Amino acid sequence: MSGKLQNVMRFSGKKYADPRLVYLLGLFGLLLVVAAGWLWFSDSTATRATERALEQGNRVLELVMEPVESLKSVLADEQVQTLALRAIDRPETTDELLAGLQERAAQVVAVTVYDTDEISRLDATITGVNGYAILDMALSALEGKQSLMQVHGVLNPPLLFDAVPLRSGEDVVGVMIISAEPSFLLQAFEPQYSALGYVRLSQYNGRQPATVLKELGDSSQMSEVPERLAVPGTIFRVEYPQARYIGAISGNTLVLMLMVGFICVLAAYALLRNNKKQIASGALAEPEKAWEPVAMPSEPVMPAHVQEPDADFVDEAIELEGQAGLQPPPVPETGPPALHLHYDIAERRRMQEAEHPPVELKPEIFRAYDIRGVIDKTLDSGIARQIGQAVGSQVLERRAGPVVVARDGRLSGPYLMEGVIEGILSTGCDVLDIGAAPTGVLYYATYEFAKGSAIMITGSHNPPDYNGFKVMVGGDTLHGDAIMALYQRIVDDNLESGEGSLEKRDVIEDYINRIVSDVQIEKPLRVVLDCGNGIGGLCAPEVLRAVGVEVLPLYDEVDGTFPNHHPDPSEPENLQDLIESVRLMDADLGLALDGDADRLGVVTLAGDIIYPDKVLMLLALDVLDRVPGATILYDVKCTGDLAKVIRQAGGNPVMYKTGHSLMKAKMKEIGCPFAGEMSGHFFFGERWYGVDDGIYAAARLLEILGGTETPPEAILNALPSSFSTPELKVQMEEGENHVFVEAFKEAFISASNTSPHFDGAEINTIDGIRVDFKDGFGLLRASNTTPILIVRFDADSEAALERIKSLFRRQMLTLNPDLSLPF
């Protein structure tokens, strides 16, 4: 653009519109019109394709169901039942039973009959290599439940099994188990039905990935989440690719896009015509007005994103300038400094340090589970750099590099991340930077792409001006003395020096694929997911959609100011919007994540908050179903009913200290496959990495709730319930909470953990003071992250709850009458 036209454009006529903005407005309008047309075409095309695919898929399902129903009909035949009942008393007639079966179903190769007493004495070893599954089928049939036909591929060749109850009148007196060649079932697939592109028959057995029994077509087309059609009476699923964007945009929205697009185009045309008139009238009418001095380079360069005005417009503007007798002023030799057009972290740090002097390193930010402070008061980029140096030095000593680094959505995250990465690299340790990501994604990257060392920059559920660091070294999450050792290393200047390498990598898609390979939801569920404007909004809705859930996201825009509510699902007031949204959307369930998405909250359609210790029961039962006799770890804040549920399921309940770092360390120590905390941390060692990941925990919970026709609310409400409080918090000054708990122990608890003040109760001091009565418990402990006392009560009745509250209230006020107690 010429200097003359630049001056004309800066003339002081007030009705002039910058042509760059006019062109952008017109371009925006055209893009809206084109996008609306493309979306309409794509949506209608995809809808027709999906309808055809569903028709083909249902036809394949019918073909598979025909031999299944035929075989089940033979097994239920009255003559077959009579022969089977005879074989119970006379085992030598089993051959006659097999022959009778094969006359009607040639694919049957073997049959076994057990009476009820024999089944009760069976164990898995008697029934061979597939013993556990066959025993389970037999027990289901004995209880009158429908046995689910299934193929056991570990046999060579594979065999299909089914179990049928044998009745004498109304009583079940035995069970018939048949095995058959599965080829009769697989022959249902015909090549002409590969119009689906790809179709397969899979078997879902509670573990992922499912066993593929037969497939047709190009399997690479199954990259998207498949459509699954269950085959009744079996554990089989017909699967084929399904479009995921049907109904992506409504007709009203398309009309609105078209209207706005046309309006923008017309407005741009009108403004362009008006500009030409305003240049003429403004330049001729007001020659006496001063020019604004503009600093221009000798050969101005047009920014890449701005279009050159058309030649006619330029020529007309120059001609009008000449008619007005105006001459552009000389360009000044110097001008104002150029503005920064892009965010510069280094510049941000300089500005920050200019406004706030460098923060002094203080030991109090090194806490029990992590490092945490207030921005520009106890934490800044300089402190982050020192922490990075300490972590990098320790990682090098353990030969556990590189360090994976991520941050949550807090405004100070980029500022601290730049400092901590700089510190790690300065030691000679390498860094894998995965950018903004939930804590679960960091853990995934740490185990899949590194050697167990990581730093997560997060303030978790703390206020917006807080931030901090969760640290892992060689697979160990640092806590207690190991956290303080980082501080001591900095103070002692025991830091390595070198030059590490930096790699940036986006791992979120890999993370989603990893969860999809492990979890699939059998029954469609409609879920409201409240991300609380935390970093979970980055991918949590996509994860749950990918495993087969309809997700209605709430507050999924990542915003470090947390404009809607605090991202802490352990506080009931933070769940009120979620409860209302679940009700309005008639959803099956509501889920909530905290600021860094490592904790999970749950609410039902009725508006009930399902506290994490109750969710823990359901998850523990699911794990124990696959890992019989396993140890299940939980923290001191959990209900007493939890231990009873775990014992009844054959598990070993172990209560331990609160704290994500402590729980993970204890899990590794005792080889525990699952653990959980009342705060909403759930740690899966079975099928996962033994870490707390709220997004993965949500997927595992939905896998359970989606595996039955029973509504989620009914499943959750069927768990043992009690009268309980949430975590009640008593605010104190820094450090006072720990002093108060120790004073409480000294005043009311003996060295042998007994007390006349809590007569007949069992007292546990592993983490604070937990007093268990026969009908409930009370807990008092000091938080290790904030200066507060945590109090919680749980009882079998409302009267017992009030009695236990009263006991604690009396003793606490005896120590400090000025306490403001929330109970």
Short mmCIF file of N, CA and C in Angstrom, two decimals, residues 548-687:
data_model
loop_
_atom_site.label_atom_id
_atom_site.label_comp_id
_atom_site.label_asym_id
_atom_site.label_seq_id
_atom_site.Cartn_x
_atom_site.Cartn_y
_atom_site.Cartn_z
N GLY A 548 -18.52 -44.12 24.23
CA GLY A 548 -19.90 -44.47 23.94
C GLY A 548 -20.94 -43.77 24.77
N VAL A 549 -20.63 -42.59 25.33
CA VAL A 549 -21.56 -41.86 26.18
C VAL A 549 -22.02 -40.59 25.47
N GLU A 550 -23.29 -40.24 25.65
CA GLU A 550 -23.76 -38.94 25.18
C GLU A 550 -23.43 -37.91 26.25
N VAL A 551 -22.59 -36.95 25.92
CA VAL A 551 -22.08 -36.00 26.90
C VAL A 551 -22.69 -34.62 26.67
N LEU A 552 -23.22 -34.03 27.75
CA LEU A 552 -23.69 -32.65 27.72
C LEU A 552 -22.71 -31.85 28.58
N PRO A 553 -21.73 -31.18 27.96
CA PRO A 553 -20.69 -30.51 28.75
C PRO A 553 -21.21 -29.24 29.42
N LEU A 554 -20.72 -29.00 30.61
CA LEU A 554 -21.06 -27.81 31.38
C LEU A 554 -19.77 -27.14 31.82
N TYR A 555 -19.63 -25.84 31.52
CA TYR A 555 -18.44 -25.07 31.91
C TYR A 555 -17.15 -25.75 31.44
N ASP A 556 -17.15 -26.15 30.14
CA ASP A 556 -15.97 -26.84 29.62
C ASP A 556 -14.97 -25.89 28.99
N GLU A 557 -15.24 -24.55 29.00
CA GLU A 557 -14.25 -23.59 28.53
C GLU A 557 -13.19 -23.42 29.61
N VAL A 558 -11.93 -23.65 29.25
CA VAL A 558 -10.85 -23.53 30.23
C VAL A 558 -10.64 -22.06 30.55
N ASP A 559 -10.82 -21.69 31.82
CA ASP A 559 -10.73 -20.30 32.25
C ASP A 559 -10.17 -20.28 33.67
N GLY A 560 -8.92 -19.81 33.80
CA GLY A 560 -8.24 -19.82 35.08
C GLY A 560 -8.81 -18.90 36.13
N THR A 561 -9.82 -18.06 35.76
CA THR A 561 -10.47 -17.22 36.78
C THR A 561 -11.65 -17.94 37.42
N PHE A 562 -12.04 -19.09 36.88
CA PHE A 562 -13.15 -19.90 37.36
C PHE A 562 -14.40 -19.04 37.59
N PRO A 563 -14.96 -18.51 36.50
CA PRO A 563 -16.03 -17.51 36.63
C PRO A 563 -17.38 -18.06 37.11
N ASN A 564 -17.59 -19.38 37.03
CA ASN A 564 -18.92 -19.91 37.34
C ASN A 564 -19.01 -20.48 38.75
N HIS A 565 -18.06 -21.29 39.12
CA HIS A 565 -17.98 -21.78 40.49
C HIS A 565 -16.59 -22.34 40.71
N HIS A 566 -16.25 -22.54 41.98
CA HIS A 566 -14.92 -23.05 42.30
C HIS A 566 -14.81 -24.51 41.85
N PRO A 567 -13.70 -24.93 41.25
CA PRO A 567 -13.59 -26.29 40.72
C PRO A 567 -13.24 -27.32 41.79
N ASP A 568 -14.15 -27.49 42.75
CA ASP A 568 -13.92 -28.43 43.85
C ASP A 568 -15.20 -29.23 44.06
N PRO A 569 -15.29 -30.44 43.48
CA PRO A 569 -16.53 -31.22 43.59
C PRO A 569 -16.81 -31.79 44.97
N SER A 570 -15.88 -31.62 45.91
CA SER A 570 -16.14 -32.11 47.27
C SER A 570 -17.02 -31.16 48.05
N GLU A 571 -17.24 -29.93 47.54
CA GLU A 571 -18.08 -28.95 48.20
C GLU A 571 -19.48 -28.98 47.57
N PRO A 572 -20.54 -29.28 48.34
CA PRO A 572 -21.88 -29.39 47.76
C PRO A 572 -22.34 -28.15 47.01
N GLU A 573 -21.94 -26.95 47.47
CA GLU A 573 -22.40 -25.73 46.77
C GLU A 573 -21.85 -25.64 45.35
N ASN A 574 -20.72 -26.31 45.09
CA ASN A 574 -20.15 -26.28 43.74
C ASN A 574 -20.84 -27.25 42.79
N LEU A 575 -21.76 -28.05 43.30
CA LEU A 575 -22.46 -29.05 42.47
C LEU A 575 -23.89 -28.64 42.14
N GLN A 576 -24.32 -27.45 42.61
CA GLN A 576 -25.72 -27.06 42.42
C GLN A 576 -26.07 -26.84 40.96
N ASP A 577 -25.18 -26.22 40.19
CA ASP A 577 -25.45 -26.03 38.75
C ASP A 577 -25.53 -27.38 38.04
N LEU A 578 -24.69 -28.32 38.44
CA LEU A 578 -24.70 -29.65 37.83
C LEU A 578 -26.01 -30.36 38.15
N ILE A 579 -26.43 -30.28 39.39
CA ILE A 579 -27.69 -30.93 39.79
C ILE A 579 -28.85 -30.39 38.98
N GLU A 580 -28.91 -29.06 38.83
CA GLU A 580 -29.99 -28.44 38.07
C GLU A 580 -29.91 -28.83 36.59
N SER A 581 -28.70 -28.90 36.04
CA SER A 581 -28.54 -29.26 34.63
C SER A 581 -28.96 -30.70 34.37
N VAL A 582 -28.61 -31.61 35.28
CA VAL A 582 -29.02 -33.02 35.12
C VAL A 582 -30.54 -33.12 35.11
N ARG A 583 -31.18 -32.34 35.99
CA ARG A 583 -32.65 -32.37 36.04
C ARG A 583 -33.26 -31.80 34.77
N LEU A 584 -32.74 -30.66 34.31
CA LEU A 584 -33.30 -30.02 33.12
C LEU A 584 -33.09 -30.86 31.87
N MET A 585 -31.94 -31.54 31.78
CA MET A 585 -31.60 -32.32 30.60
C MET A 585 -32.11 -33.77 30.69
N ASP A 586 -32.74 -34.11 31.83
CA ASP A 586 -33.22 -35.47 32.05
C ASP A 586 -32.10 -36.48 31.78
N ALA A 587 -30.93 -36.19 32.32
CA ALA A 587 -29.76 -37.03 32.10
C ALA A 587 -29.76 -38.21 33.07
N ASP A 588 -29.00 -39.24 32.74
CA ASP A 588 -28.87 -40.40 33.62
C ASP A 588 -28.01 -40.10 34.83
N LEU A 589 -27.07 -39.17 34.67
CA LEU A 589 -26.08 -38.96 35.73
C LEU A 589 -25.40 -37.61 35.53
N GLY A 590 -24.85 -37.06 36.60
CA GLY A 590 -24.03 -35.87 36.52
C GLY A 590 -22.65 -36.15 37.09
N LEU A 591 -21.60 -35.73 36.38
CA LEU A 591 -20.22 -35.93 36.82
C LEU A 591 -19.54 -34.57 36.91
N ALA A 592 -18.63 -34.42 37.86
CA ALA A 592 -17.90 -33.15 38.03
C ALA A 592 -16.42 -33.44 38.24
N LEU A 593 -15.58 -32.59 37.64
CA LEU A 593 -14.13 -32.69 37.78
C LEU A 593 -13.60 -31.48 38.54
N ASP A 594 -12.44 -31.63 39.16
CA ASP A 594 -11.82 -30.48 39.82
C ASP A 594 -10.89 -29.76 38.84
N GLY A 595 -10.11 -28.80 39.33
CA GLY A 595 -9.34 -27.92 38.46
C GLY A 595 -8.36 -28.62 37.56
N ASP A 596 -7.70 -29.68 38.05
CA ASP A 596 -6.74 -30.39 37.21
C ASP A 596 -7.25 -31.76 36.79
N ALA A 597 -8.55 -32.02 37.05
CA ALA A 597 -9.26 -33.22 36.55
C ALA A 597 -8.70 -34.52 37.10
N ASP A 598 -8.17 -34.50 38.33
CA ASP A 598 -7.75 -35.78 38.92
C ASP A 598 -8.75 -36.27 39.96
N ARG A 599 -9.84 -35.50 40.21
CA ARG A 599 -10.88 -35.91 41.16
C ARG A 599 -12.23 -35.92 40.48
N LEU A 600 -13.15 -36.73 41.02
CA LEU A 600 -14.45 -36.93 40.39
C LEU A 600 -15.56 -36.79 41.42
N GLY A 601 -16.63 -36.07 41.05
CA GLY A 601 -17.84 -35.97 41.86
C GLY A 601 -19.01 -36.54 41.06
N VAL A 602 -20.04 -37.03 41.77
CA VAL A 602 -21.17 -37.70 41.12
C VAL A 602 -22.48 -37.22 41.73
N VAL A 603 -23.48 -36.91 40.88
CA VAL A 603 -24.83 -36.60 41.34
C VAL A 603 -25.82 -37.39 40.49
N THR A 604 -27.02 -37.62 41.03
CA THR A 604 -28.03 -38.41 40.33
C THR A 604 -29.11 -37.49 39.76
N LEU A 605 -30.00 -38.09 38.98
CA LEU A 605 -31.12 -37.35 38.39
C LEU A 605 -32.01 -36.77 39.47
N ALA A 606 -32.13 -37.45 40.61
CA ALA A 606 -32.97 -36.97 41.70
C ALA A 606 -32.32 -35.82 42.46
N GLY A 607 -31.07 -35.48 42.12
CA GLY A 607 -30.38 -34.39 42.79
C GLY A 607 -29.56 -34.81 43.99
N ASP A 608 -29.40 -36.12 44.20
CA ASP A 608 -28.60 -36.61 45.33
C ASP A 608 -27.12 -36.58 44.98
N ILE A 609 -26.32 -36.13 45.94
CA ILE A 609 -24.86 -36.18 45.79
C ILE A 609 -24.39 -37.55 46.27
N ILE A 610 -23.75 -38.30 45.38
CA ILE A 610 -23.20 -39.61 45.75
C ILE A 610 -21.76 -39.38 46.20
N TYR A 611 -21.55 -39.41 47.51
CA TYR A 611 -20.23 -39.11 48.03
C TYR A 611 -19.21 -40.15 47.55
N PRO A 612 -17.96 -39.72 47.39
CA PRO A 612 -16.95 -40.62 46.80
C PRO A 612 -16.76 -41.94 47.52
N ASP A 613 -16.99 -42.00 48.83
CA ASP A 613 -16.79 -43.29 49.50
C ASP A 613 -17.87 -44.29 49.08
N LYS A 614 -19.02 -43.79 48.65
CA LYS A 614 -20.06 -44.68 48.14
C LYS A 614 -19.74 -45.11 46.71
N VAL A 615 -19.23 -44.17 45.91
CA VAL A 615 -18.77 -44.52 44.56
C VAL A 615 -17.64 -45.56 44.66
N LEU A 616 -16.81 -45.39 45.67
CA LEU A 616 -15.68 -46.31 45.88
C LEU A 616 -16.18 -47.74 46.09
N MET A 617 -17.33 -47.90 46.77
CA MET A 617 -17.88 -49.24 46.97
C MET A 617 -18.13 -49.92 45.62
N LEU A 618 -18.80 -49.19 44.72
CA LEU A 618 -19.16 -49.77 43.42
C LEU A 618 -17.92 -50.11 42.61
N LEU A 619 -16.94 -49.21 42.59
CA LEU A 619 -15.71 -49.46 41.85
C LEU A 619 -14.93 -50.62 42.45
N ALA A 620 -14.92 -50.70 43.78
CA ALA A 620 -14.19 -51.80 44.45
C ALA A 620 -14.83 -53.15 44.13
N LEU A 621 -16.17 -53.20 44.13
CA LEU A 621 -16.86 -54.46 43.81
C LEU A 621 -16.53 -54.90 42.39
N ASP A 622 -16.44 -53.95 41.47
CA ASP A 622 -16.11 -54.28 40.09
C ASP A 622 -14.70 -54.85 39.98
N VAL A 623 -13.74 -54.24 40.69
CA VAL A 623 -12.35 -54.73 40.65
C VAL A 623 -12.26 -56.11 41.31
N LEU A 624 -12.95 -56.28 42.44
CA LEU A 624 -12.89 -57.57 43.14
C LEU A 624 -13.52 -58.68 42.31
N ASP A 625 -14.43 -58.35 41.42
CA ASP A 625 -15.03 -59.35 40.54
C ASP A 625 -13.97 -59.98 39.63
N ARG A 626 -12.95 -59.20 39.28
CA ARG A 626 -11.88 -59.71 38.41
C ARG A 626 -10.61 -60.08 39.19
N VAL A 627 -10.44 -59.48 40.38
CA VAL A 627 -9.25 -59.78 41.20
C VAL A 627 -9.73 -60.25 42.57
N PRO A 628 -10.22 -61.49 42.66
CA PRO A 628 -10.78 -61.97 43.94
C PRO A 628 -9.75 -61.90 45.06
N GLY A 629 -10.24 -61.50 46.25
CA GLY A 629 -9.38 -61.47 47.43
C GLY A 629 -8.42 -60.30 47.49
N ALA A 630 -8.53 -59.34 46.57
CA ALA A 630 -7.56 -58.24 46.51
C ALA A 630 -7.70 -57.31 47.71
N THR A 631 -6.61 -56.61 48.01
CA THR A 631 -6.62 -55.56 49.02
C THR A 631 -7.13 -54.27 48.41
N ILE A 632 -8.08 -53.63 49.06
CA ILE A 632 -8.63 -52.35 48.62
C ILE A 632 -8.26 -51.31 49.66
N LEU A 633 -7.61 -50.25 49.21
CA LEU A 633 -7.10 -49.20 50.09
C LEU A 633 -8.05 -48.01 50.09
N TYR A 634 -8.30 -47.42 51.26
CA TYR A 634 -9.14 -46.22 51.33
C TYR A 634 -8.66 -45.34 52.48
N ASP A 635 -9.06 -44.07 52.47
CA ASP A 635 -8.53 -43.14 53.47
C ASP A 635 -9.45 -43.04 54.68
N VAL A 636 -8.96 -42.36 55.72
CA VAL A 636 -9.64 -42.33 57.03
C VAL A 636 -10.97 -41.60 56.99
N LYS A 637 -11.24 -40.86 55.92
CA LYS A 637 -12.48 -40.09 55.86
C LYS A 637 -13.67 -40.90 55.35
N CYS A 638 -13.44 -42.13 54.91
CA CYS A 638 -14.49 -42.94 54.28
C CYS A 638 -15.41 -43.60 55.31
N THR A 639 -16.64 -43.86 54.88
CA THR A 639 -17.65 -44.46 55.74
C THR A 639 -17.24 -45.86 56.22
N GLY A 640 -17.74 -46.23 57.40
CA GLY A 640 -17.48 -47.57 57.91
C GLY A 640 -18.14 -48.66 57.11
N ASP A 641 -19.21 -48.31 56.34
CA ASP A 641 -19.88 -49.30 55.50
C ASP A 641 -18.96 -49.82 54.40
N LEU A 642 -17.96 -49.02 54.01
CA LEU A 642 -17.09 -49.41 52.91
C LEU A 642 -16.33 -50.69 53.25
N ALA A 643 -15.77 -50.77 54.45
CA ALA A 643 -15.02 -51.97 54.85
C ALA A 643 -15.93 -53.20 54.85
N LYS A 644 -17.18 -53.02 55.28
CA LYS A 644 -18.12 -54.15 55.31
C LYS A 644 -18.39 -54.66 53.90
N VAL A 645 -18.60 -53.73 52.97
CA VAL A 645 -18.87 -54.12 51.58
C VAL A 645 -17.70 -54.86 50.99
N ILE A 646 -16.48 -54.37 51.24
CA ILE A 646 -15.28 -55.02 50.69
C ILE A 646 -15.12 -56.42 51.26
N ARG A 647 -15.34 -56.57 52.59
CA ARG A 647 -15.20 -57.91 53.20
C ARG A 647 -16.24 -58.87 52.65
N GLN A 648 -17.49 -58.40 52.50
CA GLN A 648 -18.56 -59.27 52.00
C GLN A 648 -18.26 -59.74 50.58
N ALA A 649 -17.51 -58.93 49.81
CA ALA A 649 -17.15 -59.32 48.44
C ALA A 649 -15.87 -60.14 48.39
N GLY A 650 -15.33 -60.49 49.56
CA GLY A 650 -14.13 -61.33 49.61
C GLY A 650 -12.83 -60.55 49.54
N GLY A 651 -12.90 -59.21 49.65
CA GLY A 651 -11.70 -58.39 49.59
C GLY A 651 -11.11 -58.12 50.96
N ASN A 652 -9.97 -57.47 50.97
CA ASN A 652 -9.27 -57.13 52.21
C ASN A 652 -9.22 -55.61 52.35
N PRO A 653 -10.08 -54.99 53.18
CA PRO A 653 -10.08 -53.53 53.31
C PRO A 653 -8.94 -53.04 54.19
N VAL A 654 -8.24 -52.00 53.74
CA VAL A 654 -7.16 -51.40 54.51
C VAL A 654 -7.36 -49.89 54.54
N MET A 655 -7.45 -49.33 55.75
CA MET A 655 -7.61 -47.87 55.89
C MET A 655 -6.23 -47.23 56.02
N TYR A 656 -6.05 -46.06 55.36
CA TYR A 656 -4.74 -45.42 55.37
C TYR A 656 -4.89 -43.90 55.41
N LYS A 657 -3.75 -43.23 55.43
CA LYS A 657 -3.73 -41.77 55.51
C LYS A 657 -4.31 -41.13 54.24
N THR A 658 -4.85 -39.93 54.43
CA THR A 658 -5.33 -39.15 53.30
C THR A 658 -4.15 -38.51 52.56
N GLY A 659 -4.26 -38.42 51.22
CA GLY A 659 -3.23 -37.76 50.42
C GLY A 659 -2.89 -38.58 49.19
N HIS A 660 -3.02 -37.96 48.02
CA HIS A 660 -2.82 -38.72 46.78
C HIS A 660 -1.41 -39.33 46.71
N SER A 661 -0.40 -38.60 47.17
CA SER A 661 0.97 -39.13 47.12
C SER A 661 1.12 -40.32 48.06
N LEU A 662 0.53 -40.19 49.26
CA LEU A 662 0.65 -41.27 50.24
C LEU A 662 -0.08 -42.53 49.77
N MET A 663 -1.25 -42.34 49.18
CA MET A 663 -2.02 -43.50 48.71
C MET A 663 -1.28 -44.23 47.60
N LYS A 664 -0.71 -43.49 46.66
CA LYS A 664 0.00 -44.13 45.55
C LYS A 664 1.23 -44.90 46.06
N ALA A 665 1.92 -44.32 47.03
CA ALA A 665 3.09 -45.01 47.59
C ALA A 665 2.67 -46.29 48.30
N LYS A 666 1.56 -46.22 49.05
CA LYS A 666 1.09 -47.40 49.78
C LYS A 666 0.61 -48.49 48.82
N MET A 667 -0.04 -48.09 47.72
CA MET A 667 -0.48 -49.05 46.71
C MET A 667 0.70 -49.85 46.17
N LYS A 668 1.80 -49.15 45.86
CA LYS A 668 2.98 -49.83 45.35
C LYS A 668 3.57 -50.77 46.40
N GLU A 669 3.53 -50.32 47.65
CA GLU A 669 4.13 -51.10 48.74
C GLU A 669 3.41 -52.42 48.95
N ILE A 670 2.06 -52.42 48.90
CA ILE A 670 1.30 -53.63 49.23
C ILE A 670 0.74 -54.32 47.99
N GLY A 671 1.02 -53.80 46.80
CA GLY A 671 0.52 -54.42 45.59
C GLY A 671 -0.98 -54.36 45.45
N CYS A 672 -1.54 -53.20 45.70
CA CYS A 672 -2.99 -53.01 45.73
C CYS A 672 -3.51 -52.64 44.33
N PRO A 673 -4.58 -53.29 43.83
CA PRO A 673 -5.06 -52.97 42.49
C PRO A 673 -6.00 -51.77 42.42
N PHE A 674 -6.49 -51.30 43.58
CA PHE A 674 -7.44 -50.18 43.56
C PHE A 674 -7.46 -49.49 44.92
N ALA A 675 -7.59 -48.16 44.88
CA ALA A 675 -7.67 -47.37 46.11
C ALA A 675 -8.53 -46.14 45.84
N GLY A 676 -8.99 -45.51 46.90
CA GLY A 676 -9.80 -44.30 46.73
C GLY A 676 -9.81 -43.45 47.98
N GLU A 677 -10.18 -42.19 47.79
CA GLU A 677 -10.26 -41.24 48.89
C GLU A 677 -11.62 -40.56 48.90
N MET A 678 -12.02 -40.09 50.06
CA MET A 678 -13.28 -39.37 50.21
C MET A 678 -13.27 -38.07 49.40
N SER A 679 -12.10 -37.55 49.10
CA SER A 679 -12.01 -36.31 48.33
C SER A 679 -12.37 -36.49 46.87
N GLY A 680 -12.46 -37.74 46.39
CA GLY A 680 -12.80 -38.00 45.00
C GLY A 680 -11.64 -38.47 44.15
N HIS A 681 -10.48 -38.75 44.78
CA HIS A 681 -9.36 -39.38 44.06
C HIS A 681 -9.62 -40.88 43.99
N PHE A 682 -9.53 -41.45 42.79
CA PHE A 682 -9.65 -42.90 42.61
C PHE A 682 -8.41 -43.38 41.87
N PHE A 683 -7.76 -44.42 42.43
CA PHE A 683 -6.48 -44.90 41.91
C PHE A 683 -6.67 -46.31 41.36
N PHE A 684 -6.52 -46.47 40.05
CA PHE A 684 -6.70 -47.78 39.42
C PHE A 684 -5.35 -48.37 39.06
N GLY A 685 -5.00 -49.48 39.72
CA GLY A 685 -3.83 -50.23 39.33
C GLY A 685 -4.21 -51.36 38.39
N GLU A 686 -5.45 -51.82 38.50
CA GLU A 686 -5.97 -52.86 37.62
C GLU A 686 -6.43 -52.20 36.32
N ARG A 687 -5.78 -52.56 35.20
CA ARG A 687 -6.04 -52.04 33.85
C ARG A 687 -5.51 -50.61 33.65
#
